[in-house]
XYZ file of C-alpha atoms in Angstrom:
292
model
C -56.519 130.947 -38.035
C -59.450 129.645 -36.031
C -58.687 127.663 -32.895
C -60.304 124.340 -32.118
C -63.305 124.678 -29.762
C -61.521 122.194 -27.486
C -58.816 124.767 -26.777
C -60.977 127.891 -26.499
C -59.537 130.220 -23.875
C -56.137 128.539 -23.534
C -54.412 131.248 -25.558
C -55.875 133.934 -23.285
C -54.744 132.010 -20.201
C -51.199 131.671 -21.527
C -50.956 135.273 -22.654
C -52.912 137.143 -19.968
C -52.887 134.808 -16.972
C -55.295 132.449 -15.247
C -57.422 135.067 -13.461
C -57.829 137.216 -16.561
C -58.970 134.197 -18.610
C -61.613 133.050 -16.105
C -62.539 136.070 -13.986
C -66.131 136.591 -15.156
C -66.799 132.849 -15.086
C -65.532 132.718 -11.490
C -67.492 135.800 -10.458
C -70.675 134.364 -11.960
C -70.253 131.078 -10.118
C -69.627 132.935 -6.861
C -72.777 134.999 -7.452
C -74.913 131.927 -8.252
C -73.593 129.947 -5.269
C -73.967 132.945 -2.945
C -77.659 133.159 -3.814
C -78.061 129.439 -3.119
C -76.334 129.946 0.253
C -78.705 132.809 1.015
C -81.622 130.404 0.553
C -79.856 127.781 2.673
C -78.798 130.125 5.484
C -82.224 130.057 7.156
C -82.888 126.297 7.304
C -79.221 125.559 8.035
C -78.070 128.297 10.414
C -81.348 130.079 11.264
C -80.064 133.219 9.554
C -82.839 134.142 7.160
C -81.490 136.109 4.232
C -83.740 134.818 1.447
C -86.986 133.023 2.282
C -88.803 131.155 -0.434
C -87.482 130.008 -3.787
C -86.509 131.289 -7.226
C -90.170 131.847 -8.119
C -91.050 133.944 -5.087
C -88.932 135.031 -2.129
C -88.420 137.783 0.396
C -85.070 139.389 1.205
C -84.352 140.030 4.908
C -88.098 139.655 5.637
C -88.535 143.033 3.990
C -88.077 143.154 0.205
C -90.393 140.920 -1.883
C -88.938 139.369 -5.044
C -91.109 137.602 -7.614
C -90.411 135.856 -10.898
C -91.905 138.019 -13.682
C -93.008 134.937 -15.634
C -94.997 133.346 -12.813
C -96.562 136.748 -12.109
C -97.505 137.111 -15.781
C -98.986 133.597 -15.708
C -101.076 134.506 -12.669
C -102.397 137.592 -14.404
C -103.110 135.555 -17.546
C -105.304 133.171 -15.533
C -107.391 136.125 -14.432
C -106.142 135.919 -10.853
C -104.808 139.143 -9.372
C -101.837 138.293 -7.118
C -101.463 140.033 -3.776
C -99.713 143.368 -3.790
C -96.432 141.932 -2.453
C -96.169 139.618 -5.457
C -96.834 142.462 -7.875
C -94.345 144.682 -6.044
C -91.764 141.867 -6.093
C -92.173 141.385 -9.835
C -91.861 145.132 -10.326
C -88.645 145.273 -8.298
C -87.096 142.339 -10.151
C -88.214 143.684 -13.513
C -86.812 147.134 -12.815
C -83.451 145.769 -11.673
C -82.958 143.676 -14.797
C -84.390 146.338 -17.091
C -81.691 148.730 -15.901
C -78.816 146.359 -15.215
C -77.751 144.170 -18.145
C -79.333 142.022 -20.820
C -80.455 138.653 -19.397
C -78.173 139.059 -16.370
C -80.491 136.721 -14.462
C -79.638 133.909 -16.879
C -75.868 134.065 -16.420
C -75.409 135.513 -12.930
C -78.361 134.102 -10.947
C -80.071 131.136 -12.623
C -78.834 127.770 -11.246
C -79.685 125.992 -14.509
C -76.888 127.997 -16.150
C -74.362 125.942 -14.164
C -75.739 122.765 -15.749
C -75.911 124.089 -19.304
C -72.407 125.577 -19.053
C -71.137 122.144 -17.950
C -72.808 120.525 -20.948
C -71.243 123.111 -23.291
C -67.807 122.496 -21.734
C -68.126 118.738 -22.245
C -69.219 119.291 -25.850
C -66.054 121.278 -26.544
C -63.717 118.883 -24.743
C -65.259 115.769 -26.337
C -65.297 117.367 -29.775
C -69.052 116.993 -30.219
C -69.916 119.311 -33.093
C -73.103 117.705 -34.433
C -76.159 119.658 -33.408
C -79.808 119.578 -34.330
C -81.156 122.878 -35.601
C -83.811 124.788 -33.721
C -84.892 128.388 -34.347
C -83.678 130.665 -31.566
C -86.976 132.540 -31.639
C -88.735 129.356 -30.540
C -88.374 130.426 -26.875
C -90.467 133.537 -27.543
C -93.146 131.374 -29.142
C -93.087 129.097 -26.095
C -93.421 132.135 -23.831
C -96.560 133.239 -25.687
C -97.947 129.685 -25.649
C -97.406 129.396 -21.884
C -99.284 132.625 -21.236
C -102.124 131.629 -23.567
C -102.214 128.129 -22.075
C -102.354 129.567 -18.550
C -105.232 131.810 -19.596
C -107.164 128.894 -21.110
C -106.459 126.357 -18.358
C -106.629 128.750 -15.429
C -103.405 127.217 -14.042
C -99.772 128.266 -13.775
C -98.833 126.042 -16.687
C -95.075 126.533 -16.647
C -94.668 125.789 -12.947
C -95.366 122.098 -13.544
C -91.958 121.710 -15.215
C -90.055 124.888 -14.304
C -86.403 123.666 -14.237
C -85.167 126.782 -12.391
C -87.411 125.977 -9.445
C -86.512 122.283 -9.765
C -82.760 122.900 -9.585
C -83.310 125.277 -6.690
C -85.138 122.528 -4.821
C -82.231 120.140 -5.435
C -79.770 122.539 -3.806
C -82.063 123.213 -0.863
C -83.726 119.822 -0.294
C -81.295 117.440 -1.964
C -81.512 115.257 -5.057
C -85.010 113.904 -5.516
C -87.698 113.418 -8.111
C -86.634 116.480 -10.103
C -83.238 114.969 -10.934
C -84.676 113.554 -14.168
C -85.439 117.071 -15.396
C -81.914 118.270 -14.649
C -80.408 115.283 -16.447
C -82.746 115.773 -19.404
C -81.558 119.371 -19.862
C -77.903 118.345 -19.511
C -78.182 115.526 -22.055
C -80.266 117.654 -24.415
C -77.546 120.327 -24.476
C -74.720 117.781 -24.623
C -75.995 115.430 -27.295
C -78.809 117.048 -29.265
C -78.679 120.855 -29.536
C -75.667 123.017 -28.691
C -76.763 125.577 -26.054
C -80.185 124.042 -26.608
C -82.063 124.936 -23.444
C -80.886 128.473 -22.721
C -80.249 129.420 -26.334
C -83.410 128.069 -27.924
C -86.146 126.993 -25.523
C -86.165 128.683 -22.119
C -89.210 130.987 -21.749
C -87.764 132.498 -18.551
C -84.772 133.664 -20.576
C -87.182 134.983 -23.193
C -89.033 137.177 -20.704
C -85.759 138.497 -19.245
C -84.562 139.240 -22.787
C -87.633 141.404 -23.350
C -87.248 143.078 -19.944
C -83.536 143.831 -20.411
C -83.573 144.773 -24.097
C -82.741 148.413 -23.288
C -80.528 147.779 -20.258
C -77.485 149.907 -19.489
C -74.507 147.533 -19.289
C -73.428 146.036 -22.616
C -70.543 144.093 -24.060
C -68.650 146.219 -26.546
C -65.921 145.693 -29.122
C -62.969 147.884 -28.152
C -61.318 147.730 -31.587
C -62.304 145.412 -34.442
C -58.758 145.584 -35.811
C -57.457 143.719 -32.768
C -59.419 140.580 -33.678
C -57.240 137.783 -35.105
C -60.227 135.554 -36.036
C -59.310 132.834 -33.518
C -63.070 132.219 -32.988
C -62.669 131.509 -29.262
C -65.433 133.997 -28.412
C -67.844 132.250 -30.797
C -66.903 128.846 -29.376
C -67.796 129.775 -25.779
C -70.663 132.226 -26.297
C -74.091 130.708 -25.525
C -75.584 133.107 -28.086
C -72.792 133.411 -30.703
C -75.047 135.073 -33.251
C -75.057 138.267 -31.143
C -71.313 138.792 -31.766
C -71.408 138.842 -35.557
C -72.609 142.387 -36.185
C -70.517 144.270 -33.586
C -67.401 142.257 -34.453
C -67.716 141.897 -38.235
C -70.166 144.620 -39.194
C -69.713 147.658 -41.396
C -67.900 150.728 -40.052
C -71.201 152.498 -39.501
C -72.635 149.571 -37.482
C -72.561 149.756 -33.698
C -69.701 147.960 -31.994
C -71.928 147.254 -29.001
C -73.688 143.927 -28.523
C -77.198 145.354 -28.529
C -79.076 142.116 -29.125
C -81.533 141.295 -26.358
C -80.347 137.675 -26.533
C -76.884 138.441 -25.095
C -76.733 137.008 -21.553
C -74.010 139.409 -20.330
C -71.859 136.524 -19.113
C -68.529 138.073 -20.092
C -67.039 134.843 -21.435
C -66.137 136.502 -24.739
C -64.104 139.004 -22.693
C -62.440 136.224 -20.692
C -61.272 134.065 -23.594
C -60.072 136.835 -25.912
C -56.266 136.985 -25.819
C -56.286 140.174 -27.901
C -58.546 142.191 -25.546
C -61.122 142.819 -28.251
C -64.111 142.964 -25.875
C -65.017 144.897 -22.760
C -68.029 145.623 -20.581
C -69.209 149.161 -21.218
C -72.529 150.992 -21.329
C -74.841 151.786 -24.190
C -73.985 155.479 -23.572
C -70.176 155.132 -23.742
C -69.501 153.577 -27.061
C -65.825 154.484 -27.236
C -64.703 154.388 -23.575
C -65.033 150.940 -21.969
C -65.708 150.550 -18.268
C -63.233 147.701 -17.852
C -59.620 148.543 -18.690
C -58.195 145.642 -20.660
C -54.532 146.676 -20.437
């Protein structure tokens, strides 16, 4: 029998323990906050680990890191960025192309903290009504941003980029960008479930394309273990990606191969029956993480 969304994960916590039921959530928060601290370490303690922001930064004054979307916008305007920017975008793109599908969205992006909070409140308050938006809309927005940048000759997305805005809040304090953060939170809470990350974000769209053939994947260990509690669907920001590997035909892959999976591991956390595991696209039967 399906569990109520309000109680998603409680069965796993009671059966497997607190750490097992929240480990990937905790590790993601530690990763996101560690990156924020790396930006703060210079202005606060004069220890410069990351200089810059989420759009463009340099690690240890040596390794350039650039947002692939802002780099693509620059190229669309006809402006050729300096070689460090291109190298930084190449480094970031290569890391996420090899690592895991949309790992930036769940393990790095500060907006994910806000949208996860909105999703948690939705479950706890029992808010089930949700407007319907096509999930492919984010890819259309990505194309429109690039075309708009080409026509206008400006970095169109950077006017409202919420990732950069949230980053500025952590570094410089709450200011004029607070309205944008609140708008995303309320949009996800009251209008569309997982609305921003799951339907609109063009940054997520470009990382989905980049990481579509990445190595690390979520896999179904054994479909027979599933008791249809639905906890994984309740907490997954992209629940549609679980349907085929979990409920597909015997000949269908039991790996979550969809480029929309954000590799957050919450389906692994909340499953009391150990149905899911992180694995690789090359090891379809032997999971990396031992669930025993």
